[in-house]
PDB file of C-alpha atoms in Angstrom:
ATOM      1  CA  MET A 116     -58.681  22.305  -5.317  1.00 65.00           C
ATOM      2  CA  THR A 117     -56.251  23.611  -2.399  1.00 82.00           C
ATOM      3  CA  LEU A 118     -55.964  19.846  -1.002  1.00 85.00           C
ATOM      4  CA  LEU A 119     -54.271  18.463  -4.401  1.00 87.00           C
ATOM      5  CA  PRO A 120     -50.851  19.646  -3.503  1.00 87.00           C
ATOM      6  CA  PHE A 121     -50.953  17.963   0.005  1.00 87.00           C
ATOM      7  CA  ILE A 122     -52.298  14.866  -1.510  1.00 89.00           C
ATOM      8  CA  VAL A 123     -49.424  14.778  -3.938  1.00 90.00           C
ATOM      9  CA  LEU A 124     -47.275  15.604  -0.817  1.00 90.00           C
ATOM     10  CA  ILE A 125     -48.290  12.861   1.462  1.00 90.00           C
ATOM     11  CA  GLY A 126     -48.119  10.255  -1.833  1.00 90.00           C
ATOM     12  CA  ALA A 127     -44.607  11.089  -2.501  1.00 89.00           C
ATOM     13  CA  MET A 128     -43.390  10.774   1.032  1.00 89.00           C
ATOM     14  CA  PHE A 129     -45.651   7.159   1.247  1.00 86.00           C
ATOM     15  CA  LEU A 130     -43.592   6.074  -1.849  1.00 85.00           C
ATOM     16  CA  MET A 131     -40.071   7.277  -0.415  1.00 86.00           C
ATOM     17  CA  THR A 132     -40.686   5.473   2.987  1.00 86.00           C
ATOM     18  CA  ARG A 133     -41.785   2.688   1.282  1.00 85.00           C
ATOM     19  CA  SER A 134     -38.845   2.341  -1.187  1.00 84.00           C
ATOM     20  CA  ALA A 135     -36.603   2.933   1.900  1.00 84.00           C
ATOM     21  CA  LYS A 136     -38.160   0.011   4.001  1.00 86.00           C
ATOM     22  CA  ASN A 137     -37.689  -1.796   1.039  1.00 84.00           C
ATOM     23  CA  LYS A 138     -34.125  -1.357   0.811  1.00 84.00           C
ATOM     24  CA  GLN A 139     -33.788  -2.033   4.646  1.00 83.00           C
ATOM     25  CA  ARG A 140     -35.363  -5.654   4.422  1.00 85.00           C
ATOM     26  CA  GLN A 141     -32.892  -6.388   1.302  1.00 82.00           C
ATOM     27  CA  ALA A 142     -29.973  -5.188   3.240  1.00 79.00           C
ATOM     28  CA  ALA A 143     -31.248  -7.214   6.464  1.00 80.00           C
ATOM     29  CA  GLN A 144     -31.558 -10.450   4.157  1.00 81.00           C
ATOM     30  CA  MET A 145     -27.910  -9.787   2.772  1.00 81.00           C
ATOM     31  CA  ARG A 146     -26.563  -9.831   6.179  1.00 80.00           C
ATOM     32  CA  ASP A 147     -28.479 -13.045   7.303  1.00 79.00           C
ATOM     33  CA  GLN A 148     -26.518 -14.646   4.218  1.00 79.00           C
ATOM     34  CA  MET A 149     -23.140 -14.376   6.550  1.00 85.00           C
ATOM     35  CA  GLY A 150     -21.543 -17.082   7.815  1.00 87.00           C
ATOM     36  CA  PRO A 151     -18.068 -18.137   8.851  1.00 91.00           C
ATOM     37  CA  GLY A 152     -15.822 -17.893   6.092  1.00 89.00           C
ATOM     38  CA  THR A 153     -17.815 -15.645   3.801  1.00 89.00           C
ATOM     39  CA  GLY A 154     -16.146 -12.544   2.385  1.00 91.00           C
ATOM     40  CA  VAL A 155     -17.503  -8.780   3.219  1.00 92.00           C
ATOM     41  CA  ARG A 156     -16.912  -5.538   2.066  1.00 92.00           C
ATOM     42  CA  THR A 157     -17.837  -3.089   4.869  1.00 92.00           C
ATOM     43  CA  ILE A 158     -19.308   0.337   4.139  1.00 91.00           C
ATOM     44  CA  GLY A 159     -15.850   1.907   4.647  1.00 91.00           C
ATOM     45  CA  GLY A 160     -14.576  -0.126   1.903  1.00 91.00           C
ATOM     46  CA  MET A 161     -12.571  -2.733   4.175  1.00 92.00           C
ATOM     47  CA  TYR A 162     -12.485  -6.386   2.651  1.00 93.00           C
ATOM     48  CA  ALA A 163     -12.460  -8.900   5.414  1.00 93.00           C
ATOM     49  CA  THR A 164     -13.382 -12.604   5.921  1.00 93.00           C
ATOM     50  CA  VAL A 165     -16.288 -13.384   8.713  1.00 93.00           C
ATOM     51  CA  LYS A 166     -15.188 -15.463  11.274  1.00 94.00           C
ATOM     52  CA  GLU A 167     -18.111 -15.241  13.786  1.00 92.00           C
ATOM     53  CA  VAL A 168     -21.671 -14.093  13.750  1.00 91.00           C
ATOM     54  CA  HIS A 169     -23.236 -12.675  16.696  1.00 90.00           C
ATOM     55  CA  GLU A 170     -26.603 -11.148  17.295  1.00 87.00           C
ATOM     56  CA  ASP A 171     -25.694  -7.616  16.448  1.00 88.00           C
ATOM     57  CA  ALA A 172     -22.121  -8.011  15.718  1.00 91.00           C
ATOM     58  CA  VAL A 173     -19.525  -9.944  13.631  1.00 92.00           C
ATOM     59  CA  LEU A 174     -15.922 -10.831  14.046  1.00 94.00           C
ATOM     60  CA  LEU A 175     -14.070 -10.157  11.024  1.00 94.00           C
ATOM     61  CA  GLU A 176     -10.423 -10.849  10.164  1.00 93.00           C
ATOM     62  CA  VAL A 177      -9.161  -7.774   8.081  1.00 91.00           C
ATOM     63  CA  ALA A 178      -5.686  -9.736   7.615  1.00 90.00           C
ATOM     64  CA  PRO A 179      -4.131 -13.086   8.230  1.00 90.00           C
ATOM     65  CA  GLY A 180      -4.223 -13.135  12.557  1.00 91.00           C
ATOM     66  CA  VAL A 181      -5.853  -9.732  12.537  1.00 93.00           C
ATOM     67  CA  HIS A 182      -9.593  -9.697  14.099  1.00 94.00           C
ATOM     68  CA  ALA A 183     -11.948  -6.915  14.438  1.00 94.00           C
ATOM     69  CA  PHE A 184     -15.500  -6.757  15.768  1.00 94.00           C
ATOM     70  CA  TYR A 185     -17.919  -4.627  13.686  1.00 93.00           C
ATOM     71  CA  ALA A 186     -21.652  -3.673  13.823  1.00 91.00           C
ATOM     72  CA  LYS A 187     -23.764  -6.194  11.481  1.00 89.00           C
ATOM     73  CA  ASN A 188     -24.951  -2.476  10.182  1.00 87.00           C
ATOM     74  CA  ALA A 189     -21.182  -1.633   9.302  1.00 90.00           C
ATOM     75  CA  VAL A 190     -21.250  -4.745   6.524  1.00 90.00           C
ATOM     76  CA  GLY A 191     -22.068  -3.161   3.248  1.00 88.00           C
ATOM     77  CA  ALA A 192     -22.226  -6.160   0.990  1.00 88.00           C
ATOM     78  CA  VAL A 193     -21.728 -10.053   0.891  1.00 89.00           C
ATOM     79  CA  LEU A 194     -19.625 -11.116  -1.548  1.00 89.00           C
ATOM     80  CA  ASP A 195     -19.740 -14.401  -3.257  1.00 86.00           C
ATOM     81  CA  ASP A 196     -16.255 -16.747  -3.194  1.00 86.00           C
ATOM     82  CA  ALA A 197     -15.257 -15.755  -6.493  1.00 87.00           C
ATOM     83  CA  GLU A 198     -15.639 -11.754  -6.368  1.00 87.00           C
ATOM     84  CA  TYR A 199     -13.826 -12.116  -3.144  1.00 87.00           C
ATOM     85  CA  ASN A 200     -11.183 -13.984  -4.346  1.00 86.00           C
ATOM     86  CA  ARG A 201     -10.953 -11.818  -7.536  1.00 88.00           C
ATOM     87  CA  ILE A 202     -10.810  -8.365  -5.386  1.00 87.00           C
ATOM     88  CA  VAL A 203      -8.610  -9.345  -2.251  1.00 85.00           C
ATOM     89  CA  HIS A 204      -6.306 -11.992  -4.023  1.00 82.00           C
ATOM     90  CA  GLY A 205      -6.182 -11.216  -7.537  1.00 85.00           C
ATOM     91  CA  ILE A 206      -7.120 -14.722  -8.158  1.00 83.00           C
ATOM     92  CA  GLU A 207      -9.325 -14.948 -11.413  1.00 82.00           C
ATOM     93  CA  PRO A 208     -12.441 -17.749 -11.537  1.00 74.00           C
ATOM     94  CA  SER A 209     -11.011 -20.563 -14.026  1.00 71.00           C
ATOM     95  CA  ASP A 210     -13.315 -21.820 -16.457  1.00 57.00           C
ATOM     96  CA  ASP A 211     -13.755 -25.524 -16.947  1.00 50.00           C
ATOM     97  CA  VAL A 212     -12.649 -24.633 -20.662  1.00 47.00           C
ATOM     98  CA  ASP A 213      -9.328 -26.498 -21.813  1.00 50.00           C
ATOM     99  CA  THR A 214      -6.591 -23.909 -21.247  1.00 50.00           C
ATOM    100  CA  ASP A 215      -5.041 -24.919 -24.700  1.00 51.00           C
ATOM    101  CA  ASP A 216      -8.031 -24.041 -26.343  1.00 51.00           C
ATOM    102  CA  ALA A 217      -8.558 -20.571 -25.095  1.00 50.00           C
ATOM    103  CA  ALA A 218      -4.976 -19.614 -25.275  1.00 51.00           C
ATOM    104  CA  ASP A 219      -5.336 -20.245 -29.096  1.00 57.00           C
ATOM    105  CA  ASP A 220      -8.591 -18.120 -29.160  1.00 64.00           C
ATOM    106  CA  THR A 221      -7.057 -14.891 -27.596  1.00 65.00           C
ATOM    107  CA  PRO A 222      -4.688 -12.686 -29.694  1.00 66.00           C
ATOM    108  CA  VAL A 223      -0.976 -12.851 -28.417  1.00 65.00           C
ATOM    109  CA  VAL A 224       0.590  -9.741 -27.361  1.00 65.00           C
ATOM    110  CA  PRO A 225       4.279  -9.600 -27.064  1.00 62.00           C
ATOM    111  CA  ASP A 226       6.255  -8.162 -23.898  1.00 65.00           C
ATOM    112  CA  ASP A 227       8.672  -6.038 -25.651  1.00 67.00           C
ATOM    113  CA  ALA A 228       8.893  -3.729 -28.955  1.00 63.00           C
ATOM    114  CA  SER A 229      10.312  -6.332 -30.958  1.00 63.00           C
ATOM    115  CA  SER A 230       7.480  -7.174 -33.121  1.00 61.00           C
ATOM    116  CA  LEU A 231       7.061  -3.122 -34.157  1.00 61.00           C
ATOM    117  CA  THR A 232      10.870  -3.491 -35.644  1.00 61.00           C
ATOM    118  CA  GLU A 233      11.401  -4.066 -39.224  1.00 52.00           C
ATOM    119  CA  ALA A 234      12.883  -7.304 -40.380  1.00 53.00           C
ATOM    120  CA  GLU A 235      16.863  -7.433 -40.103  1.00 53.00           C
ATOM    121  CA  ASP A 236      17.371  -7.144 -43.893  1.00 52.00           C
ATOM    122  CA  GLU A 237      15.120  -4.511 -44.494  1.00 58.00           C
ATOM    123  CA  THR A 238      17.025  -2.612 -41.507  1.00 57.00           C
ATOM    124  CA  ALA A 239      20.064  -3.140 -43.292  1.00 57.00           C
ATOM    125  CA  ASP A 240      18.865  -2.040 -46.999  1.00 61.00           C
ATOM    126  CA  THR A 241      17.435   1.523 -45.015  1.00 61.00           C
ATOM    127  CA  GLU A 242      20.559   1.768 -43.209  1.00 62.00           C
ATOM    128  CA  ALA A 243      22.621   1.609 -46.409  1.00 60.00           C
ATOM    129  CA  ALA A 244      20.552   4.046 -48.264  1.00 62.00           C
ATOM    130  CA  ASP A 245      20.719   6.355 -45.092  1.00 63.00           C
ATOM    131  CA  GLU A 246      24.441   6.578 -45.310  1.00 62.00           C
ATOM    132  CA  ASP A 247      24.343   7.025 -48.974  1.00 62.00           C
ATOM    133  CA  LYS A 248      21.685  10.173 -48.365  1.00 68.00           C
ATOM    134  CA  LYS A 249      23.934  11.981 -45.578  1.00 70.00           C
ATOM    135  CA  THR A 250      22.513  15.757 -44.961  1.00 70.00           C
ATOM    136  CA  ASP A 251      25.176  18.018 -45.994  1.00 70.00           C
ATOM    137  CA  LEU A 252      25.292  20.523 -42.743  1.00 72.00           C
ATOM    138  CA  SER A 253      28.077  23.152 -44.185  1.00 75.00           C
ATOM    139  CA  LYS A 254      27.233  26.315 -45.636  1.00 73.00           C
ATOM    140  CA  PRO A 255      26.261  26.687 -48.863  1.00 69.00           C
ATOM    141  CA  SER A 256      28.906  28.871 -50.861  1.00 65.00           C
ATOM    142  CA  ALA A 257      26.159  30.949 -52.556  1.00 57.00           C
ATOM    143  CA  ALA A 258      24.997  31.864 -49.154  1.00 53.00           C
ATOM    144  CA  ALA A 259      28.619  32.746 -47.755  1.00 55.00           C
ATOM    145  CA  ASP A 260      29.121  35.173 -50.776  1.00 57.00           C
ATOM    146  CA  ALA A 261      25.755  37.074 -50.657  1.00 57.00           C
ATOM    147  CA  PRO A 262      26.180  40.636 -48.770  1.00 59.00           C
ATOM    148  CA  LYS A 263      24.553  40.697 -45.354  1.00 60.00           C
ATOM    149  CA  GLU A 264      22.622  43.408 -44.297  1.00 62.00           C
ATOM    150  CA  ASP A 265      23.985  45.230 -41.390  1.00 58.00           C
ATOM    151  CA  LYS A 266      20.931  46.188 -38.616  1.00 58.00           C
ATOM    152  CA  ARG A 267      21.687  48.136 -35.401  1.00 61.00           C
ATOM    153  CA  ASP A 268      19.712  48.938 -32.649  1.00 61.00           C
ATOM    154  CA  ASP A 269      19.802  52.628 -33.368  1.00 58.00           C
ATOM    155  CA  ASP A 270      18.282  52.336 -37.231  1.00 57.00           C
ATOM    156  CA  ALA A 271      14.851  51.935 -36.262  1.00 57.00           C
ATOM    157  CA  ASP A 272      12.241  51.197 -38.871  1.00 58.00           C
ATOM    158  CA  ALA A 273       9.376  52.915 -36.388  1.00 56.00           C
ATOM    159  CA  LYS A 274       8.362  56.163 -38.398  1.00 54.00           C
TER     160      LYS A 274
END
């Protein structure tokens, strides 16, 4: 009965080490896929292109004409060309679908707010109606004749 917690603990440790070894194996396979011209992301989040692959290091081009050596373990992900171009260069992958057909299916969004305004004839009608209904901001005469209550600071309502 006292051996049961130890057996459970050893089993959990075995499962954790097994999954960690599996992740390491997958990472090693991913790094083996690297070749010159492959786009990669480092564990620090930098995107670069592989120029040379050595035994334990890679030469990355981090900017045009700028090269740096990195350990192979510093490569976090090997990206396919379409994903690398989308992230780094902003180039969306083009489909083999005819562009005219694709343009007909997508809704048209205007660049300005011109579609949100009313038509010119409706605007003219509403402007004419607005001129007829101008707001009178002057004081009504009945309110001017009404007596005003004088309240002073010394007239306190407190009891």
